[in-house]
Amino acid sequence: EDQVTQSPEALRLQEGESSSLNCSYTVSGLRGLFWYRQDPGKGPEFLFTLYSAGEEKEKERLKATLTKKESFLHITAPKPEDSATYLCAVRRATGGFKTIFGAGTRLFVKA
Amino acid sequence: GAVVSQHPSRVICKSGTSVKIECRSLDFQATTMFWYRQFPKQSLMLMATSNEGSKATYEQGVEKDKFLINHASLTLSTLTVTSAHPEDSSFYICSASPPRTYTYEQYFGPGTRLTVT
């Protein structure tokens, strides 16, 4: 069964304290792995798409990497405005458009 | 970037009434839109896939007669919660994918907070 597991559930960092969020996945053929940011009471905001193992993408303080079993979202020198829930999702190569979301990691960055 | 809007952002209705939520893709045409439901501190649960000009595909356990989906045009999908009950209170979010064959990311609307009293 296709599954996406994110860890940790919550992460508290001091401003400037770099860390990584993990997304482990099992899917029958990966079409794409996605990272989203969600602020409270709002819809998710698209961050990255990764398609194959070894791929990396960066945006400001965020860097996403992908292996055959997991993805990491590295946050370098975070700021309080990076506080949000980060969602990981996968779309499989077959079975239409369905995207499976993980439960998310709630990130808190303290000044 | 691709922009998706939702209306209303918040709605309060009485038990037994129906509520319609609109989802629009503002700067692209979307042949497929998605409706999700999200409970507090939980992830997104796909309810249905909305296809322009055809019937929606509902996920297992989602009552199609209760959650009516209409995708009448390439930029508009609507979700109608019929005979709403307090347990239908939730955060409903729609999304759409731009019509490119090589990318599959979804762009989400801002969500609609439904409260049934």
mmCIF file of C-alpha atoms in Angstrom:
data_model
loop_
_atom_site.group_PDB
_atom_site.id
_atom_site.type_symbol
_atom_site.label_atom_id
_atom_site.label_comp_id
_atom_site.label_asym_id
_atom_site.label_seq_id
_atom_site.Cartn_x
_atom_site.Cartn_y
_atom_site.Cartn_z
ATOM 1 C CA GLU A 1 0.000 0.000 0.000
ATOM 2 C CA ASP A 2 1.246 3.482 -0.877
ATOM 3 C CA GLN A 3 2.310 5.431 2.172
ATOM 4 C CA VAL A 4 3.997 8.689 3.136
ATOM 5 C CA THR A 5 5.452 9.136 6.622
ATOM 6 C CA GLN A 6 6.906 12.390 7.855
ATOM 7 C CA SER A 7 9.125 12.924 10.859
ATOM 8 C CA PRO A 8 9.354 14.492 13.267
ATOM 9 C CA GLU A 9 5.731 15.491 13.909
ATOM 10 C CA ALA A 10 6.927 18.770 15.375
ATOM 11 C CA LEU A 11 10.279 20.507 15.420
ATOM 12 C CA ARG A 12 11.286 23.482 17.497
ATOM 13 C CA LEU A 13 14.377 25.415 16.436
ATOM 14 C CA GLN A 14 16.137 28.543 17.465
ATOM 15 C CA GLU A 15 16.611 31.149 14.776
ATOM 16 C CA GLY A 16 19.725 30.222 12.798
ATOM 17 C CA GLU A 17 19.693 26.577 13.921
ATOM 18 C CA SER A 18 19.744 24.471 10.751
ATOM 19 C CA SER A 19 17.935 21.130 10.601
ATOM 20 C CA SER A 20 16.215 18.639 8.307
ATOM 21 C CA LEU A 21 12.723 17.241 7.927
ATOM 22 C CA ASN A 22 12.252 13.685 6.722
ATOM 23 C CA CYS A 23 9.706 12.171 4.371
ATOM 24 C CA SER A 24 9.758 8.400 3.897
ATOM 25 C CA TYR A 25 7.621 6.952 1.171
ATOM 26 C CA THR A 26 6.542 3.687 -0.356
ATOM 27 C CA VAL A 27 4.814 3.908 -3.694
ATOM 28 C CA SER A 28 4.418 1.637 -6.654
ATOM 29 C CA GLY A 29 6.296 3.740 -9.169
ATOM 30 C CA LEU A 30 7.045 7.366 -8.333
ATOM 31 C CA ARG A 31 5.874 10.038 -10.721
ATOM 32 C CA GLY A 32 6.784 12.902 -8.448
ATOM 33 C CA LEU A 33 7.452 13.875 -4.836
ATOM 34 C CA PHE A 34 6.222 17.261 -3.688
ATOM 35 C CA TRP A 35 6.912 19.567 -0.774
ATOM 36 C CA TYR A 36 4.358 22.126 0.345
ATOM 37 C CA ARG A 37 4.258 24.727 3.073
ATOM 38 C CA GLN A 38 0.995 25.341 4.915
ATOM 39 C CA ASP A 39 0.321 28.240 7.247
ATOM 40 C CA PRO A 40 -2.520 27.920 9.793
ATOM 41 C CA GLY A 41 -5.948 28.384 8.250
ATOM 42 C CA LYS A 42 -4.603 28.531 4.701
ATOM 43 C CA GLY A 43 -4.167 26.221 1.750
ATOM 44 C CA PRO A 44 -0.803 24.593 1.067
ATOM 45 C CA GLU A 45 1.751 26.559 -0.938
ATOM 46 C CA PHE A 46 3.786 24.635 -3.501
ATOM 47 C CA LEU A 47 7.542 24.544 -2.863
ATOM 48 C CA PHE A 48 9.264 21.806 -4.873
ATOM 49 C CA THR A 49 8.786 18.817 -7.142
ATOM 50 C CA LEU A 50 11.408 16.063 -7.267
ATOM 51 C CA TYR A 51 11.202 13.345 -9.888
ATOM 52 C CA SER A 52 14.151 11.001 -9.507
ATOM 53 C CA ALA A 53 16.674 9.823 -6.934
ATOM 54 C CA GLY A 54 19.634 12.162 -6.630
ATOM 55 C CA GLU A 55 17.690 15.232 -7.612
ATOM 56 C CA GLU A 56 18.015 18.382 -5.494
ATOM 57 C CA LYS A 57 16.192 21.703 -5.562
ATOM 58 C CA GLU A 58 16.728 24.904 -3.615
ATOM 59 C CA LYS A 59 14.699 27.941 -2.761
ATOM 60 C CA GLU A 60 16.057 30.566 -0.384
ATOM 61 C CA ARG A 61 16.802 28.757 2.907
ATOM 62 C CA LEU A 62 15.198 25.496 1.783
ATOM 63 C CA LYS A 63 16.794 22.591 -0.050
ATOM 64 C CA ALA A 64 14.966 19.389 -0.968
ATOM 65 C CA THR A 65 16.700 16.120 -1.794
ATOM 66 C CA LEU A 66 15.400 12.748 -2.941
ATOM 67 C CA THR A 67 16.517 9.131 -2.639
ATOM 68 C CA LYS A 68 14.692 5.981 -3.652
ATOM 69 C CA LYS A 69 13.010 5.710 -0.260
ATOM 70 C CA GLU A 70 12.959 9.159 1.284
ATOM 71 C CA SER A 71 13.225 12.879 0.832
ATOM 72 C CA PHE A 72 14.723 15.505 3.074
ATOM 73 C CA LEU A 73 13.853 19.147 3.394
ATOM 74 C CA HIS A 74 16.894 20.947 4.739
ATOM 75 C CA ILE A 75 16.356 24.313 6.368
ATOM 76 C CA THR A 76 19.483 26.440 6.648
ATOM 77 C CA ALA A 77 19.618 29.221 9.231
ATOM 78 C CA PRO A 78 15.842 29.368 9.670
ATOM 79 C CA LYS A 79 13.992 32.523 10.573
ATOM 80 C CA PRO A 80 10.750 32.871 12.563
ATOM 81 C CA GLU A 81 8.841 33.407 9.312
ATOM 82 C CA ASP A 82 9.762 29.876 8.281
ATOM 83 C CA SER A 83 7.435 28.594 11.006
ATOM 84 C CA ALA A 84 4.708 26.547 9.302
ATOM 85 C CA THR A 85 3.634 22.995 8.611
ATOM 86 C CA TYR A 86 5.607 21.335 5.842
ATOM 87 C CA LEU A 87 3.780 18.669 3.874
ATOM 88 C CA CYS A 88 5.307 15.957 1.723
ATOM 89 C CA ALA A 89 3.273 14.213 -0.967
ATOM 90 C CA VAL A 90 3.805 11.648 -3.702
ATOM 91 C CA ARG A 91 2.083 10.853 -6.947
ATOM 92 C CA ARG A 92 2.494 7.382 -8.331
ATOM 93 C CA ALA A 93 3.173 6.566 -11.936
ATOM 94 C CA THR A 94 -0.082 4.659 -12.366
ATOM 95 C CA GLY A 95 -3.583 5.065 -10.986
ATOM 96 C CA GLY A 96 -4.429 8.495 -12.305
ATOM 97 C CA PHE A 97 -3.914 11.816 -10.592
ATOM 98 C CA LYS A 98 -4.185 10.794 -6.961
ATOM 99 C CA THR A 99 -1.607 12.385 -4.683
ATOM 100 C CA ILE A 100 -0.910 10.944 -1.257
ATOM 101 C CA PHE A 101 -0.015 13.382 1.511
ATOM 102 C CA GLY A 102 1.948 12.826 4.678
ATOM 103 C CA ALA A 103 0.694 14.166 8.000
ATOM 104 C CA GLY A 104 3.216 16.997 7.949
ATOM 105 C CA THR A 105 5.918 18.380 10.210
ATOM 106 C CA ARG A 106 5.032 21.442 12.255
ATOM 107 C CA LEU A 107 8.062 23.695 12.421
ATOM 108 C CA PHE A 108 8.428 26.377 15.062
ATOM 109 C CA VAL A 109 11.352 28.796 14.809
ATOM 110 C CA LYS A 110 11.965 30.988 17.811
ATOM 111 C CA ALA A 111 13.742 34.331 17.555
ATOM 112 C CA GLY B 1 2.565 31.245 -10.754
ATOM 113 C CA ALA B 2 -0.726 29.392 -10.913
ATOM 114 C CA VAL B 3 -3.455 30.928 -8.759
ATOM 115 C CA VAL B 4 -6.488 29.148 -7.374
ATOM 116 C CA SER B 5 -9.227 30.951 -5.499
ATOM 117 C CA GLN B 6 -12.017 29.692 -3.273
ATOM 118 C CA HIS B 7 -15.226 31.283 -2.144
ATOM 119 C CA PRO B 8 -16.369 31.710 0.516
ATOM 120 C CA SER B 9 -13.432 31.637 2.904
ATOM 121 C CA ARG B 10 -15.717 31.014 5.863
ATOM 122 C CA VAL B 11 -19.319 29.911 6.094
ATOM 123 C CA ILE B 12 -21.623 29.093 8.975
ATOM 124 C CA CYS B 13 -24.823 27.236 8.239
ATOM 125 C CA LYS B 14 -27.575 25.521 10.138
ATOM 126 C CA SER B 15 -27.910 21.771 10.303
ATOM 127 C CA GLY B 16 -29.985 20.428 7.412
ATOM 128 C CA THR B 17 -29.151 23.186 4.948
ATOM 129 C CA SER B 18 -26.871 22.981 1.909
ATOM 130 C CA VAL B 19 -23.712 24.945 1.259
ATOM 131 C CA LYS B 20 -21.897 25.549 -2.030
ATOM 132 C CA ILE B 21 -18.171 26.200 -2.229
ATOM 133 C CA GLU B 22 -16.586 27.513 -5.426
ATOM 134 C CA CYS B 23 -13.081 26.805 -6.657
ATOM 135 C CA ARG B 24 -11.631 28.805 -9.545
ATOM 136 C CA SER B 25 -8.350 28.623 -11.412
ATOM 137 C CA LEU B 26 -7.609 32.263 -12.171
ATOM 138 C CA ASP B 27 -4.773 32.170 -14.681
ATOM 139 C CA PHE B 28 -4.911 28.732 -16.229
ATOM 140 C CA GLN B 29 -7.408 26.187 -17.449
ATOM 141 C CA ALA B 30 -7.787 23.113 -15.294
ATOM 142 C CA THR B 31 -9.339 19.991 -16.737
ATOM 143 C CA THR B 32 -8.915 18.346 -13.351
ATOM 144 C CA MET B 33 -9.470 19.780 -9.902
ATOM 145 C CA PHE B 34 -9.295 18.106 -6.524
ATOM 146 C CA TRP B 35 -11.288 18.520 -3.340
ATOM 147 C CA TYR B 36 -9.712 17.839 0.031
ATOM 148 C CA ARG B 37 -10.877 17.896 3.591
ATOM 149 C CA GLN B 38 -8.591 18.690 6.492
ATOM 150 C CA PHE B 39 -9.214 18.219 10.204
ATOM 151 C CA PRO B 40 -7.233 20.191 12.811
ATOM 152 C CA LYS B 41 -3.572 19.198 12.937
ATOM 153 C CA GLN B 42 -4.135 16.457 10.373
ATOM 154 C CA SER B 43 -3.113 16.120 6.791
ATOM 155 C CA LEU B 44 -5.171 16.500 3.666
ATOM 156 C CA MET B 45 -7.732 13.837 2.861
ATOM 157 C CA LEU B 46 -8.658 13.589 -0.796
ATOM 158 C CA MET B 47 -12.414 13.530 -1.189
ATOM 159 C CA ALA B 48 -12.814 13.513 -4.942
ATOM 160 C CA THR B 49 -11.280 14.299 -8.280
ATOM 161 C CA SER B 50 -13.329 16.674 -10.380
ATOM 162 C CA ASN B 51 -13.153 16.326 -14.149
ATOM 163 C CA GLU B 52 -14.441 18.996 -16.504
ATOM 164 C CA GLY B 53 -17.450 17.799 -18.430
ATOM 165 C CA SER B 54 -17.758 14.457 -16.679
ATOM 166 C CA LYS B 55 -18.665 12.937 -13.351
ATOM 167 C CA ALA B 56 -16.366 13.322 -10.386
ATOM 168 C CA THR B 57 -14.431 10.382 -9.043
ATOM 169 C CA TYR B 58 -15.000 9.949 -5.320
ATOM 170 C CA GLU B 59 -12.615 8.336 -2.863
ATOM 171 C CA GLN B 60 -13.719 5.349 -0.886
ATOM 172 C CA GLY B 61 -15.912 6.304 2.033
ATOM 173 C CA VAL B 62 -16.964 9.682 0.628
ATOM 174 C CA GLU B 63 -20.723 9.947 0.068
ATOM 175 C CA LYS B 64 -21.285 11.207 -3.459
ATOM 176 C CA ASP B 65 -24.894 12.138 -2.729
ATOM 177 C CA LYS B 66 -23.813 14.269 0.187
ATOM 178 C CA PHE B 67 -20.838 15.984 -1.418
ATOM 179 C CA LEU B 68 -21.970 17.018 -4.879
ATOM 180 C CA ILE B 69 -19.236 18.099 -7.243
ATOM 181 C CA ASN B 70 -19.770 19.940 -10.495
ATOM 182 C CA HIS B 71 -16.978 20.919 -12.872
ATOM 183 C CA ALA B 72 -18.919 22.968 -15.383
ATOM 184 C CA SER B 73 -16.041 24.807 -17.016
ATOM 185 C CA LEU B 74 -12.262 24.682 -17.330
ATOM 186 C CA THR B 75 -11.881 27.258 -14.576
ATOM 187 C CA LEU B 76 -14.654 26.431 -12.102
ATOM 188 C CA SER B 77 -15.500 23.497 -9.876
ATOM 189 C CA THR B 78 -18.076 23.570 -7.114
ATOM 190 C CA LEU B 79 -18.574 21.416 -4.034
ATOM 191 C CA THR B 80 -22.044 21.365 -2.504
ATOM 192 C CA VAL B 81 -22.435 19.905 0.962
ATOM 193 C CA THR B 82 -26.049 18.781 1.104
ATOM 194 C CA SER B 83 -28.093 18.434 4.283
ATOM 195 C CA ALA B 84 -25.114 19.507 6.326
ATOM 196 C CA HIS B 85 -24.596 18.176 9.835
ATOM 197 C CA PRO B 86 -22.196 19.307 12.561
ATOM 198 C CA GLU B 87 -19.836 16.444 11.714
ATOM 199 C CA ASP B 88 -19.380 18.010 8.266
ATOM 200 C CA SER B 89 -17.704 20.979 9.911
ATOM 201 C CA SER B 90 -14.179 21.072 8.565
ATOM 202 C CA PHE B 91 -11.661 22.915 6.397
ATOM 203 C CA TYR B 92 -12.279 22.216 2.713
ATOM 204 C CA ILE B 93 -9.524 22.919 0.201
ATOM 205 C CA CYS B 94 -9.503 22.613 -3.568
ATOM 206 C CA SER B 95 -6.544 22.320 -5.876
ATOM 207 C CA ALA B 96 -5.773 22.198 -9.568
ATOM 208 C CA SER B 97 -2.859 21.284 -11.790
ATOM 209 C CA PRO B 98 -1.853 23.433 -14.748
ATOM 210 C CA PRO B 99 -2.263 21.566 -18.047
ATOM 211 C CA ARG B 100 1.360 20.628 -18.619
ATOM 212 C CA THR B 101 2.337 17.059 -19.231
ATOM 213 C CA TYR B 102 5.706 17.108 -17.491
ATOM 214 C CA THR B 103 4.879 18.570 -14.124
ATOM 215 C CA TYR B 104 2.333 17.281 -11.669
ATOM 216 C CA GLU B 105 2.317 19.750 -8.820
ATOM 217 C CA GLN B 106 -0.986 20.976 -7.505
ATOM 218 C CA TYR B 107 -1.851 24.566 -6.659
ATOM 219 C CA PHE B 108 -4.189 25.000 -3.771
ATOM 220 C CA GLY B 109 -6.907 27.457 -2.980
ATOM 221 C CA PRO B 110 -6.919 29.257 0.367
ATOM 222 C CA GLY B 111 -9.529 26.913 1.809
ATOM 223 C CA THR B 112 -13.070 27.266 3.146
ATOM 224 C CA ARG B 113 -13.847 26.873 6.829
ATOM 225 C CA LEU B 114 -17.312 25.329 7.165
ATOM 226 C CA THR B 115 -19.086 25.386 10.509
ATOM 227 C CA VAL B 116 -22.431 23.635 10.825
ATOM 228 C CA THR B 117 -24.471 24.593 13.887
#
